[in-house]
mmCIF file of C-alpha atoms and ligand atoms in Angstrom:
data_model
loop_
_atom_site.group_PDB
_atom_site.id
_atom_site.type_symbol
_atom_site.label_atom_id
_atom_site.label_comp_id
_atom_site.label_asym_id
_atom_site.label_seq_id
_atom_site.Cartn_x
_atom_site.Cartn_y
_atom_site.Cartn_z
ATOM 1 C CA MET A 845 111.620 98.610 86.871
ATOM 2 C CA GLY A 846 110.448 95.737 89.015
ATOM 3 C CA LYS A 847 109.873 92.168 88.038
ATOM 4 C CA PRO A 848 106.692 91.562 86.036
ATOM 5 C CA HIS A 849 103.594 91.396 88.152
ATOM 6 C CA LEU A 850 102.560 87.765 88.474
ATOM 7 C CA PRO A 851 99.542 87.522 90.729
ATOM 8 C CA LEU A 852 99.946 84.600 93.077
ATOM 9 C CA SER A 853 96.993 82.306 93.240
ATOM 10 C CA ALA A 854 96.122 80.622 96.503
ATOM 11 C CA PRO A 855 96.655 76.856 96.675
ATOM 12 C CA SER A 856 93.407 74.926 96.513
ATOM 13 C CA GLY A 857 91.944 73.398 99.676
ATOM 14 C CA THR A 858 92.619 76.495 101.809
ATOM 15 C CA PHE A 859 90.323 79.212 103.147
ATOM 16 C CA SER A 860 88.656 80.986 100.283
ATOM 17 C CA MET A 861 87.122 84.454 100.334
ATOM 18 C CA SER A 862 83.880 82.923 99.090
ATOM 19 C CA ALA A 863 83.567 81.523 102.657
ATOM 20 C CA PHE A 864 84.184 84.950 104.229
ATOM 21 C CA SER A 865 81.617 86.122 106.746
ATOM 22 C CA LEU A 866 81.822 89.593 108.268
ATOM 23 C CA GLU A 867 79.736 88.444 111.206
ATOM 24 C CA ARG A 868 82.188 85.660 111.948
ATOM 25 C CA LEU A 869 85.198 87.936 111.401
ATOM 26 C CA LEU A 870 83.993 90.159 114.232
ATOM 27 C CA GLY A 871 83.004 87.259 116.494
ATOM 28 C CA GLY A 872 79.265 87.754 116.083
ATOM 29 C CA ILE A 873 79.138 91.465 116.838
ATOM 30 C CA SER A 874 77.978 93.907 114.199
ATOM 31 C CA PRO A 875 80.411 96.334 112.532
ATOM 32 C CA GLU A 876 78.439 99.160 114.182
ATOM 33 C CA VAL A 877 79.010 97.688 117.663
ATOM 34 C CA PHE A 878 82.647 97.010 116.823
ATOM 35 C CA LEU A 879 83.135 100.640 115.807
ATOM 36 C CA THR A 880 81.383 102.008 118.873
ATOM 37 C CA GLU A 881 82.902 99.735 121.477
ATOM 38 C CA TYR A 882 86.285 98.581 120.196
ATOM 39 C CA TRP A 883 87.638 100.649 117.286
ATOM 40 C CA GLN A 884 90.437 102.876 118.631
ATOM 41 C CA LYS A 885 89.336 101.934 122.161
ATOM 42 C CA LYS A 886 90.083 98.400 123.258
ATOM 43 C CA PRO A 887 91.403 95.064 121.964
ATOM 44 C CA LEU A 888 89.179 92.323 120.649
ATOM 45 C CA LEU A 889 90.141 88.674 120.335
ATOM 46 C CA VAL A 890 88.087 86.622 117.892
ATOM 47 C CA ARG A 891 88.636 82.892 117.825
ATOM 48 C CA GLN A 892 88.169 81.345 114.373
ATOM 49 C CA ALA A 893 87.454 84.650 112.653
ATOM 50 C CA LEU A 894 88.553 83.014 109.385
ATOM 51 C CA PRO A 895 88.248 79.245 109.898
ATOM 52 C CA GLY A 896 90.764 77.266 107.876
ATOM 53 C CA PHE A 897 92.826 80.397 107.154
ATOM 54 C CA GLY A 898 96.559 80.103 106.703
ATOM 55 C CA GLY A 899 97.537 78.323 103.509
ATOM 56 C CA TRP A 900 97.648 81.221 101.065
ATOM 57 C CA LEU A 901 101.362 81.755 101.623
ATOM 58 C CA ASP A 902 104.136 79.743 103.211
ATOM 59 C CA ARG A 903 107.712 80.621 104.062
ATOM 60 C CA ASP A 904 108.960 79.940 100.520
ATOM 61 C CA ARG A 905 106.322 82.039 98.815
ATOM 62 C CA LEU A 906 106.800 84.908 101.276
ATOM 63 C CA SER A 907 110.578 84.731 100.800
ATOM 64 C CA LYS A 908 110.069 85.046 97.036
ATOM 65 C CA LEU A 909 108.058 88.216 97.581
ATOM 66 C CA ALA A 910 110.897 89.578 99.729
ATOM 67 C CA LEU A 911 113.211 89.358 96.678
ATOM 68 C CA ARG A 912 111.054 91.765 94.673
ATOM 69 C CA ASP A 913 112.030 95.404 94.384
ATOM 70 C CA ASP A 914 108.384 96.450 94.282
ATOM 71 C CA ALA A 915 107.688 94.910 97.707
ATOM 72 C CA GLU A 916 108.760 96.421 101.032
ATOM 73 C CA SER A 917 110.411 93.760 103.138
ATOM 74 C CA ARG A 918 112.333 93.634 106.403
ATOM 75 C CA LEU A 919 114.318 90.983 108.194
ATOM 76 C CA VAL A 920 114.514 91.308 111.971
ATOM 77 C CA ARG A 921 117.020 89.169 113.852
ATOM 78 C CA PHE A 922 117.870 88.919 117.515
ATOM 79 C CA ILE A 923 121.470 87.863 118.008
ATOM 80 C CA ARG A 924 122.757 87.558 121.585
ATOM 81 C CA GLY A 925 119.943 89.812 122.718
ATOM 82 C CA GLN A 926 120.756 92.467 120.123
ATOM 83 C CA CYS A 927 118.160 93.453 117.542
ATOM 84 C CA LEU A 928 119.326 93.712 113.904
ATOM 85 C CA LEU A 929 117.213 95.069 111.058
ATOM 86 C CA ASP A 930 117.849 94.592 107.333
ATOM 87 C CA ARG A 931 115.656 95.969 104.582
ATOM 88 C CA GLY A 932 114.874 94.257 101.288
ATOM 89 C CA PRO A 933 114.811 93.602 98.457
ATOM 90 C CA PHE A 934 116.846 90.556 99.493
ATOM 91 C CA GLU A 935 118.959 88.111 97.537
ATOM 92 C CA GLU A 936 118.040 84.430 97.780
ATOM 93 C CA ASP A 937 121.247 83.770 99.743
ATOM 94 C CA ASP A 938 120.272 86.358 102.396
ATOM 95 C CA LEU A 939 117.227 84.285 103.280
ATOM 96 C CA ALA A 940 118.627 80.800 102.728
ATOM 97 C CA GLY A 941 120.998 80.402 105.666
ATOM 98 C CA LEU A 942 118.905 81.852 108.475
ATOM 99 C CA PRO A 943 119.112 80.234 111.918
ATOM 100 C CA LYS A 944 116.439 77.910 113.310
ATOM 101 C CA LYS A 945 115.167 80.490 115.804
ATOM 102 C CA ASN A 946 114.652 84.142 116.700
ATOM 103 C CA TRP A 947 114.125 86.010 113.474
ATOM 104 C CA SER A 948 111.218 87.285 111.486
ATOM 105 C CA LEU A 949 110.726 88.197 107.835
ATOM 106 C CA LEU A 950 108.037 90.806 107.172
ATOM 107 C CA VAL A 951 106.632 91.804 103.789
ATOM 108 C CA SER A 952 104.275 94.772 103.430
ATOM 109 C CA GLY A 953 101.752 95.365 100.665
ATOM 110 C CA VAL A 954 101.118 91.644 100.080
ATOM 111 C CA ASN A 955 97.653 92.658 98.847
ATOM 112 C CA HIS A 956 99.368 93.922 95.690
ATOM 113 C CA PHE A 957 100.639 90.483 94.780
ATOM 114 C CA LEU A 958 97.986 88.128 96.069
ATOM 115 C CA PRO A 959 94.461 88.743 94.737
ATOM 116 C CA ASP A 960 92.940 86.897 97.711
ATOM 117 C CA GLY A 961 94.968 89.144 100.009
ATOM 118 C CA ASP A 962 93.538 92.199 98.256
ATOM 119 C CA ALA A 963 90.032 90.788 98.682
ATOM 120 C CA LEU A 964 90.738 90.110 102.376
ATOM 121 C CA LEU A 965 92.036 93.645 102.948
ATOM 122 C CA HIS A 966 88.978 95.188 101.297
ATOM 123 C CA ALA A 967 86.654 92.862 103.232
ATOM 124 C CA PHE A 968 87.347 95.292 106.108
ATOM 125 C CA ASP A 969 85.037 97.660 104.259
ATOM 126 C CA PHE A 970 83.218 98.684 107.413
ATOM 127 C CA ILE A 971 86.121 101.131 107.722
ATOM 128 C CA PRO A 972 86.604 103.677 104.890
ATOM 129 C CA TYR A 973 89.194 102.664 102.286
ATOM 130 C CA ALA A 974 90.755 106.081 102.882
ATOM 131 C CA ARG A 975 91.906 104.646 106.242
ATOM 132 C CA LEU A 976 93.083 101.267 104.938
ATOM 133 C CA ASP A 977 96.785 100.858 104.433
ATOM 134 C CA ASP A 978 97.920 97.392 103.515
ATOM 135 C CA LEU A 979 98.244 93.735 104.316
ATOM 136 C CA MET A 980 101.574 92.801 105.865
ATOM 137 C CA VAL A 981 102.594 89.171 106.271
ATOM 138 C CA SER A 982 105.357 87.908 108.531
ATOM 139 C CA PHE A 983 107.050 84.570 108.902
ATOM 140 C CA ALA A 984 108.903 83.642 112.081
ATOM 141 C CA PRO A 985 110.355 80.347 113.280
ATOM 142 C CA THR A 986 109.976 79.400 116.953
ATOM 143 C CA GLY A 987 110.926 82.273 119.241
ATOM 144 C CA GLY A 988 110.727 84.825 116.406
ATOM 145 C CA GLY A 989 108.991 88.195 116.552
ATOM 146 C CA VAL A 990 109.811 91.870 116.442
ATOM 147 C CA GLY A 991 109.968 92.422 120.193
ATOM 148 C CA PRO A 992 107.531 94.277 122.494
ATOM 149 C CA HIS A 993 106.384 97.468 120.807
ATOM 150 C CA PHE A 994 103.374 99.600 120.014
ATOM 151 C CA ASP A 995 102.104 100.763 116.652
ATOM 152 C CA SER A 996 100.684 104.164 115.889
ATOM 153 C CA TYR A 997 97.925 102.557 113.835
ATOM 154 C CA ASP A 998 95.056 100.142 114.472
ATOM 155 C CA VAL A 999 95.841 96.595 113.448
ATOM 156 C CA PHE A 1000 93.989 93.334 112.962
ATOM 157 C CA LEU A 1001 96.477 90.497 113.547
ATOM 158 C CA ILE A 1002 95.279 87.334 111.853
ATOM 159 C CA GLN A 1003 97.026 84.092 112.604
ATOM 160 C CA GLY A 1004 98.019 82.190 109.470
ATOM 161 C CA LEU A 1005 100.152 79.073 109.664
ATOM 162 C CA GLY A 1006 101.355 77.884 113.067
ATOM 163 C CA ARG A 1007 100.822 79.334 116.518
ATOM 164 C CA ARG A 1008 101.842 82.578 118.162
ATOM 165 C CA ARG A 1009 101.580 83.873 121.729
ATOM 166 C CA TRP A 1010 100.413 87.466 121.917
ATOM 167 C CA GLU A 1011 100.944 89.402 125.105
ATOM 168 C CA ILE A 1012 99.391 92.840 125.384
ATOM 169 C CA SER A 1013 99.405 95.723 127.817
ATOM 170 C CA ALA A 1014 97.505 98.999 128.122
ATOM 171 C CA GLN A 1015 100.589 100.570 129.741
ATOM 172 C CA ASP A 1016 101.181 104.300 129.398
ATOM 173 C CA ASP A 1017 104.917 103.835 129.590
ATOM 174 C CA LEU A 1018 105.810 103.789 125.888
ATOM 175 C CA GLU A 1019 109.492 104.656 126.222
ATOM 176 C CA VAL A 1020 111.525 102.866 123.552
ATOM 177 C CA MET A 1021 115.110 101.592 123.576
ATOM 178 C CA ASP A 1022 117.642 104.171 122.398
ATOM 179 C CA ASP A 1023 119.978 101.930 120.495
ATOM 180 C CA ALA A 1024 117.658 99.499 118.680
ATOM 181 C CA PRO A 1025 116.875 99.817 114.941
ATOM 182 C CA LEU A 1026 113.197 99.112 115.745
ATOM 183 C CA ARG A 1027 111.046 100.910 118.272
ATOM 184 C CA ILE A 1028 111.257 98.276 121.008
ATOM 185 C CA LEU A 1029 109.784 99.096 124.411
ATOM 186 C CA LYS A 1030 112.245 99.590 127.251
ATOM 187 C CA ARG A 1031 109.779 98.082 129.672
ATOM 188 C CA PHE A 1032 106.865 95.790 128.902
ATOM 189 C CA ALA A 1033 104.384 94.622 131.541
ATOM 190 C CA PRO A 1034 101.844 92.350 129.820
ATOM 191 C CA THR A 1035 98.456 92.039 131.444
ATOM 192 C CA GLN A 1036 96.811 89.610 129.023
ATOM 193 C CA SER A 1037 98.123 86.787 126.913
ATOM 194 C CA TRP A 1038 96.656 84.382 124.349
ATOM 195 C CA GLU A 1039 97.900 81.681 122.057
ATOM 196 C CA LEU A 1040 96.524 82.229 118.580
ATOM 197 C CA GLU A 1041 95.818 79.320 116.244
ATOM 198 C CA PRO A 1042 95.301 79.540 112.466
ATOM 199 C CA GLY A 1043 92.204 81.642 111.731
ATOM 200 C CA ASP A 1044 92.168 83.465 115.110
ATOM 201 C CA MET A 1045 92.318 87.260 115.050
ATOM 202 C CA LEU A 1046 93.365 89.944 117.522
ATOM 203 C CA TYR A 1047 92.394 93.585 117.004
ATOM 204 C CA LEU A 1048 94.577 96.202 118.717
ATOM 205 C CA PRO A 1049 93.960 99.953 118.874
ATOM 206 C CA PRO A 1050 96.850 102.373 118.285
ATOM 207 C CA GLN A 1051 99.474 102.798 121.026
ATOM 208 C CA TYR A 1052 98.591 99.445 122.596
ATOM 209 C CA ALA A 1053 101.758 97.636 123.718
ATOM 210 C CA HIS A 1054 102.080 94.119 122.326
ATOM 211 C CA ASN A 1055 104.523 91.317 121.745
ATOM 212 C CA GLY A 1056 104.003 88.323 119.475
ATOM 213 C CA VAL A 1057 106.294 85.349 119.886
ATOM 214 C CA ALA A 1058 106.145 82.403 117.480
ATOM 215 C CA LEU A 1059 105.513 79.099 119.233
ATOM 216 C CA SER A 1060 106.250 77.169 116.030
ATOM 217 C CA ASP A 1061 106.916 78.169 112.413
ATOM 218 C CA CYS A 1062 104.355 80.927 112.292
ATOM 219 C CA MET A 1063 102.807 83.420 109.918
ATOM 220 C CA THR A 1064 100.857 86.507 110.933
ATOM 221 C CA TRP A 1065 98.749 88.589 108.581
ATOM 222 C CA SER A 1066 98.329 92.212 109.655
ATOM 223 C CA VAL A 1067 95.592 94.417 108.264
ATOM 224 C CA GLY A 1068 96.965 97.885 108.974
ATOM 225 C CA PHE A 1069 95.510 101.373 108.711
ATOM 226 C CA ARG A 1070 96.936 104.714 107.724
ATOM 227 C CA VAL A 1071 97.357 107.344 110.371
ATOM 228 C CA PRO A 1072 99.243 110.219 108.805
ATOM 229 C CA THR A 1073 100.793 112.519 111.370
ATOM 230 C CA ALA A 1074 99.692 116.154 111.414
ATOM 231 C CA GLU A 1075 103.232 116.964 110.265
ATOM 232 C CA ASP A 1076 102.830 114.660 107.238
ATOM 233 C CA MET A 1077 99.440 116.074 106.342
ATOM 234 C CA VAL A 1078 100.512 119.682 106.651
ATOM 235 C CA GLY A 1079 103.765 119.073 104.743
ATOM 236 C CA ASN A 1080 101.926 117.324 101.923
ATOM 237 C CA PHE A 1081 99.242 119.996 101.860
ATOM 238 C CA LEU A 1082 101.879 122.703 101.510
ATOM 239 C CA ASN A 1083 103.459 120.788 98.616
ATOM 240 C CA TYR A 1084 100.036 120.488 97.028
ATOM 241 C CA MET A 1085 99.400 124.215 97.461
ATOM 242 C CA GLN A 1086 102.745 124.999 95.877
ATOM 243 C CA ASP A 1087 101.796 122.953 92.813
ATOM 244 C CA HIS A 1088 98.276 124.325 92.566
ATOM 245 C CA LEU A 1089 98.649 127.980 93.501
ATOM 246 C CA LYS A 1090 99.266 130.288 90.613
ATOM 247 C CA PRO A 1091 100.202 133.593 92.275
ATOM 248 C CA VAL A 1092 100.407 136.517 89.893
ATOM 249 C CA GLY A 1093 102.202 139.868 89.980
ATOM 250 C CA HIS A 1094 105.578 141.131 91.176
ATOM 251 C CA TYR A 1095 106.880 143.054 94.094
ATOM 252 C CA SER A 1096 106.850 146.783 93.261
ATOM 253 C CA ASP A 1097 107.632 150.010 95.120
ATOM 254 C CA PRO A 1098 106.970 153.099 93.010
ATOM 255 C CA ASP A 1099 106.673 155.214 96.209
ATOM 256 C CA LEU A 1100 110.058 154.137 97.607
ATOM 257 C CA MET A 1101 111.561 156.691 100.053
ATOM 258 C CA ARG A 1102 115.220 156.989 100.839
ATOM 259 C CA SER A 1103 116.114 155.393 104.202
ATOM 260 C CA PRO A 1104 119.048 156.339 106.501
ATOM 261 C CA HIS A 1105 119.545 152.549 107.004
ATOM 262 C CA PRO A 1106 119.895 150.819 103.636
ATOM 263 C CA ALA A 1107 120.353 147.508 105.485
ATOM 264 C CA GLU A 1108 116.947 147.749 107.170
ATOM 265 C CA ILE A 1109 114.055 145.742 105.662
ATOM 266 C CA PRO A 1110 111.470 148.390 104.703
ATOM 267 C CA GLU A 1111 108.086 148.424 106.445
ATOM 268 C CA THR A 1112 106.310 148.777 103.077
ATOM 269 C CA MET A 1113 108.019 145.626 101.874
ATOM 270 C CA LEU A 1114 106.720 143.702 104.908
ATOM 271 C CA ASP A 1115 103.208 145.012 104.274
ATOM 272 C CA GLN A 1116 103.282 144.066 100.625
ATOM 273 C CA VAL A 1117 104.581 140.522 101.253
ATOM 274 C CA GLU A 1118 102.055 140.057 104.053
ATOM 275 C CA GLY A 1119 99.355 140.999 101.539
ATOM 276 C CA MET A 1120 100.709 138.484 98.990
ATOM 277 C CA LEU A 1121 100.662 135.699 101.594
ATOM 278 C CA LYS A 1122 97.180 136.633 102.788
ATOM 279 C CA ALA A 1123 95.979 136.015 99.244
ATOM 280 C CA ILE A 1124 96.720 132.312 99.848
ATOM 281 C CA HIS A 1125 93.493 130.790 100.970
ATOM 282 C CA TRP A 1126 91.745 127.456 100.858
ATOM 283 C CA ASP A 1127 88.340 126.100 101.559
ATOM 284 C CA LYS A 1128 86.846 122.663 102.003
ATOM 285 C CA THR A 1129 86.814 122.040 98.242
ATOM 286 C CA VAL A 1130 90.572 122.622 98.085
ATOM 287 C CA VAL A 1131 91.107 120.361 101.124
ATOM 288 C CA GLU A 1132 88.970 117.692 99.485
ATOM 289 C CA ASP A 1133 90.942 117.890 96.262
ATOM 290 C CA PHE A 1134 94.211 117.642 98.202
ATOM 291 C CA LEU A 1135 92.973 114.700 100.297
ATOM 292 C CA GLY A 1136 91.567 112.804 97.330
ATOM 293 C CA ARG A 1137 94.811 113.105 95.385
ATOM 294 C CA TYR A 1138 97.038 112.481 98.412
ATOM 295 C CA LEU A 1139 95.153 109.423 99.686
ATOM 296 C CA SER A 1140 94.824 107.796 96.270
ATOM 297 C CA GLU A 1141 98.423 108.475 95.217
ATOM 298 C CA PRO A 1142 100.331 105.179 94.861
ATOM 299 C CA LYS A 1143 103.349 104.784 97.155
ATOM 300 C CA ALA A 1144 106.710 105.597 95.591
ATOM 301 C CA HIS A 1145 107.733 101.979 94.901
ATOM 302 C CA ILE A 1146 104.442 101.087 93.190
ATOM 303 C CA PHE A 1147 104.200 100.902 89.439
ATOM 304 C CA PHE A 1148 101.529 99.432 87.222
ATOM 305 C CA ASP A 1149 101.817 96.758 84.546
ATOM 306 C CA PRO A 1150 99.928 97.912 81.463
ATOM 307 C CA PRO A 1151 98.701 95.021 79.273
ATOM 308 C CA GLU A 1152 101.289 94.149 76.630
ATOM 309 C CA ARG A 1153 98.793 94.025 73.786
ATOM 310 C CA PRO A 1154 95.791 96.001 74.990
ATOM 311 C CA LEU A 1155 92.396 95.426 73.415
ATOM 312 C CA LYS A 1156 91.045 98.241 71.288
ATOM 313 C CA PRO A 1157 88.160 100.197 72.891
ATOM 314 C CA ALA A 1158 85.397 98.231 71.138
ATOM 315 C CA ALA A 1159 86.882 94.827 72.053
ATOM 316 C CA PHE A 1160 87.509 96.070 75.598
ATOM 317 C CA GLY A 1161 83.852 97.141 75.855
ATOM 318 C CA LYS A 1162 82.760 93.676 74.734
ATOM 319 C CA ALA A 1163 85.050 92.002 77.272
ATOM 320 C CA VAL A 1164 83.598 94.140 80.093
ATOM 321 C CA ALA A 1165 80.056 93.337 78.917
ATOM 322 C CA LYS A 1166 80.941 89.650 79.160
ATOM 323 C CA LYS A 1167 83.296 89.354 82.135
ATOM 324 C CA GLY A 1168 83.018 92.572 84.117
ATOM 325 C CA LEU A 1169 85.823 94.841 85.273
ATOM 326 C CA ARG A 1170 88.017 94.933 88.376
ATOM 327 C CA LEU A 1171 90.406 97.431 89.879
ATOM 328 C CA ASP A 1172 94.022 96.366 89.846
ATOM 329 C CA ALA A 1173 95.101 95.533 93.408
ATOM 330 C CA ARG A 1174 97.431 98.550 93.371
ATOM 331 C CA SER A 1175 94.713 101.008 92.323
ATOM 332 C CA GLN A 1176 93.093 103.363 94.796
ATOM 333 C CA LEU A 1177 89.791 104.788 93.649
ATOM 334 C CA LEU A 1178 88.145 107.125 96.155
ATOM 335 C CA PHE A 1179 85.367 109.611 95.719
ATOM 336 C CA ARG A 1180 83.402 112.359 97.315
ATOM 337 C CA GLY A 1181 80.163 113.380 95.669
ATOM 338 C CA HIS A 1182 80.751 113.478 91.926
ATOM 339 C CA ARG A 1183 84.522 113.929 92.183
ATOM 340 C CA PHE A 1184 86.609 110.771 91.841
ATOM 341 C CA TYR A 1185 90.273 110.305 92.629
ATOM 342 C CA MET A 1186 92.081 107.514 90.799
ATOM 343 C CA ASN A 1187 95.714 106.916 91.684
ATOM 344 C CA GLY A 1188 96.377 110.578 92.457
ATOM 345 C CA GLU A 1189 94.347 112.091 89.582
ATOM 346 C CA ARG A 1190 90.955 113.754 89.800
ATOM 347 C CA LEU A 1191 88.029 113.406 87.456
ATOM 348 C CA GLU A 1192 84.489 114.688 87.537
ATOM 349 C CA CYS A 1193 81.654 112.399 86.595
ATOM 350 C CA THR A 1194 78.202 113.055 85.247
ATOM 351 C CA ARG A 1195 74.981 111.939 86.917
ATOM 352 C CA GLU A 1196 74.853 108.911 84.557
ATOM 353 C CA THR A 1197 78.396 107.722 85.171
ATOM 354 C CA CYS A 1198 78.542 108.406 88.913
ATOM 355 C CA ALA A 1199 76.624 105.324 90.008
ATOM 356 C CA LEU A 1200 78.800 102.964 87.992
ATOM 357 C CA LEU A 1201 82.036 104.557 89.179
ATOM 358 C CA GLN A 1202 80.798 104.452 92.775
ATOM 359 C CA THR A 1203 80.164 100.719 92.464
ATOM 360 C CA LEU A 1204 83.635 100.227 91.011
ATOM 361 C CA ALA A 1205 85.150 102.265 93.856
ATOM 362 C CA ASP A 1206 83.141 100.625 96.678
ATOM 363 C CA ARG A 1207 83.131 97.028 95.435
ATOM 364 C CA ARG A 1208 86.387 97.294 93.477
ATOM 365 C CA HIS A 1209 84.743 95.513 90.559
ATOM 366 C CA LEU A 1210 81.845 95.859 88.153
ATOM 367 C CA PRO A 1211 79.670 92.957 87.124
ATOM 368 C CA PRO A 1212 79.331 92.411 83.365
ATOM 369 C CA THR A 1213 78.209 95.834 82.136
ATOM 370 C CA THR A 1214 77.589 97.481 78.804
ATOM 371 C CA LEU A 1215 79.708 100.624 78.866
ATOM 372 C CA THR A 1216 78.631 103.699 76.999
ATOM 373 C CA GLU A 1217 79.752 107.090 78.292
ATOM 374 C CA LEU A 1218 82.436 105.592 80.519
ATOM 375 C CA LEU A 1219 84.059 103.467 77.834
ATOM 376 C CA PRO A 1220 86.818 105.960 76.830
ATOM 377 C CA LEU A 1221 87.830 106.636 80.451
ATOM 378 C CA LEU A 1222 87.796 103.004 81.552
ATOM 379 C CA HIS A 1223 89.712 102.012 78.424
ATOM 380 C CA GLU A 1224 92.324 104.624 79.308
ATOM 381 C CA TRP A 1225 92.593 103.135 82.813
ATOM 382 C CA TYR A 1226 92.822 99.647 81.319
ATOM 383 C CA VAL A 1227 95.663 100.697 78.999
ATOM 384 C CA ALA A 1228 97.459 102.214 82.019
ATOM 385 C CA GLY A 1229 97.038 98.975 84.010
ATOM 386 C CA PHE A 1230 94.730 100.580 86.614
ATOM 387 C CA VAL A 1231 91.850 98.202 85.830
ATOM 388 C CA ALA A 1232 91.545 94.794 84.179
ATOM 389 C CA THR A 1233 88.695 92.848 82.651
ATOM 390 C CA GLY A 1234 87.259 89.979 84.713
ATOM 391 C CA SER A 1235 86.065 89.511 88.271
ATOM 392 C CA LEU A 1236 87.675 89.452 91.714
ATOM 393 C CA PRO A 1237 88.746 86.102 93.227
HETATM 394 C C1 SIN B 2462 104.531 90.538 113.134
HETATM 395 O O1 SIN B 2462 103.808 90.043 112.275
HETATM 396 O O2 SIN B 2462 105.443 89.902 113.672
HETATM 397 C C2 SIN B 2462 104.369 91.949 113.583
HETATM 398 C C3 SIN B 2462 102.979 92.323 113.773
HETATM 399 C C4 SIN B 2462 102.876 93.414 114.806
HETATM 400 O O3 SIN B 2462 103.239 93.232 115.923
HETATM 401 O O4 SIN B 2462 102.368 94.497 114.520
HETATM 402 CO CO1 CO B 2463 102.744 95.619 116.077
#
C-alpha cells in the first residue's frame, strides 16, 4: 500500500485554473487550427500561455512526491559526462545531498496528487482524453536536463519556475547512444533555440529532437500523450481475447486411421485445429470493448483511497445535490455511445442516465444534481474512491 492520498493544494497568489484561457494557451489560434496545422506536424512556441504559472510546486514539494511509492520518479545525473539513471521511490537522503549542477528529478503522474495539475491536464480537452497520458514535472538546477533526445509522443512543455533553454531539431538522424540508461541522441544538430520563462509553452510533435537545459533552478511541466505501439495494442488485445473468449468442445478423432509414421502430425488434426482457430473472430464492438477497458484501466501502481467512513446512499445523494460530484484524479471515465468504461470496467447506461454520465466523463464533474436512477452506481463508485462529492478546483 502507498501512503495515504493527500491532495496538495496550490499556494495562494499563483496562477489559478480559474484564469485559464484556451485561446491564450494556444497563442490566439483556435484548437481547430492547432490540430490542422501543428498537431503531430510541427512545433509551436507560445509565450505566456499561462501567465503567472509556476508556483504550484517547488523543489521541496516535488521531492516529497518522489518519496511516494504510488508516484513514478526518476533521477538523472550527469557525472563526468556519463549519464546515470535512478528510479524512485527515493529516500529523503537520496535527494538531500545532490550537487549544485547537472541533474534532474522527474515525477510522472503529478495530476494524481495535485488537483490543479489534474485540471490543467484535462484543460487540453481539445484532444480526446483517450490520448491523454499524464502530467510530468521535473526540477533541475543550472545545467540540468535529460540530454538531447526525442519522445515517441506529442508533448506540451510548460515552463514553471525559473528559465530553461530549449533547442530543437527536425533531424532524421535519431540514432541513440548504446551505453546510456536513457535514450540520448548520438548526434544532435539544433536548428532553433529559445529561452523559456515561467508561463511559456513549447509544443513538440513525436520524434522531434530536443534538449532542455536549465539556466537557473528550473521546473518544467510536461503534458504528455499516450501512443501505444502496435505491439502493445496487439499484445493487450490478445490478452483481452484470452479472458473473454469461451471456446467450447474438445479435440476428437473418431475416424482416426493408422499411420505408418506415428511421429507425424496428422493432417486431420491440422484441419481440426485450424477450424477451432478460425472460430475466433471479432468485430468493431469487441474492439471497442477492448479499447474502452484497456484505455481506462489504471496503471499498475495506481490504487484508490476509498473514504474511511462513507456516507450512506441517501446522505451521499443529498451531498451531491448540494455540492456536486467530481471524478477522482486517478479515475478514467471514457465512453462510446451508451457504453461507459470506468477504470477498466464496462457499464451500459439508459437514455436517461447517459447525458449525466457523459457530462461527468467530459467535464470530470457534475454540478449539484439530484440523483435518481444513477444513485446506486455513483454511490458504488464513491465507496470505491472513484468519485468524490464536491467540485473541481
Ligand atoms: C524535462 O522536463 O526535463 C524533460 C522533458 C522532455 O524533454 O520531454
Ligand atoms: Co522530451
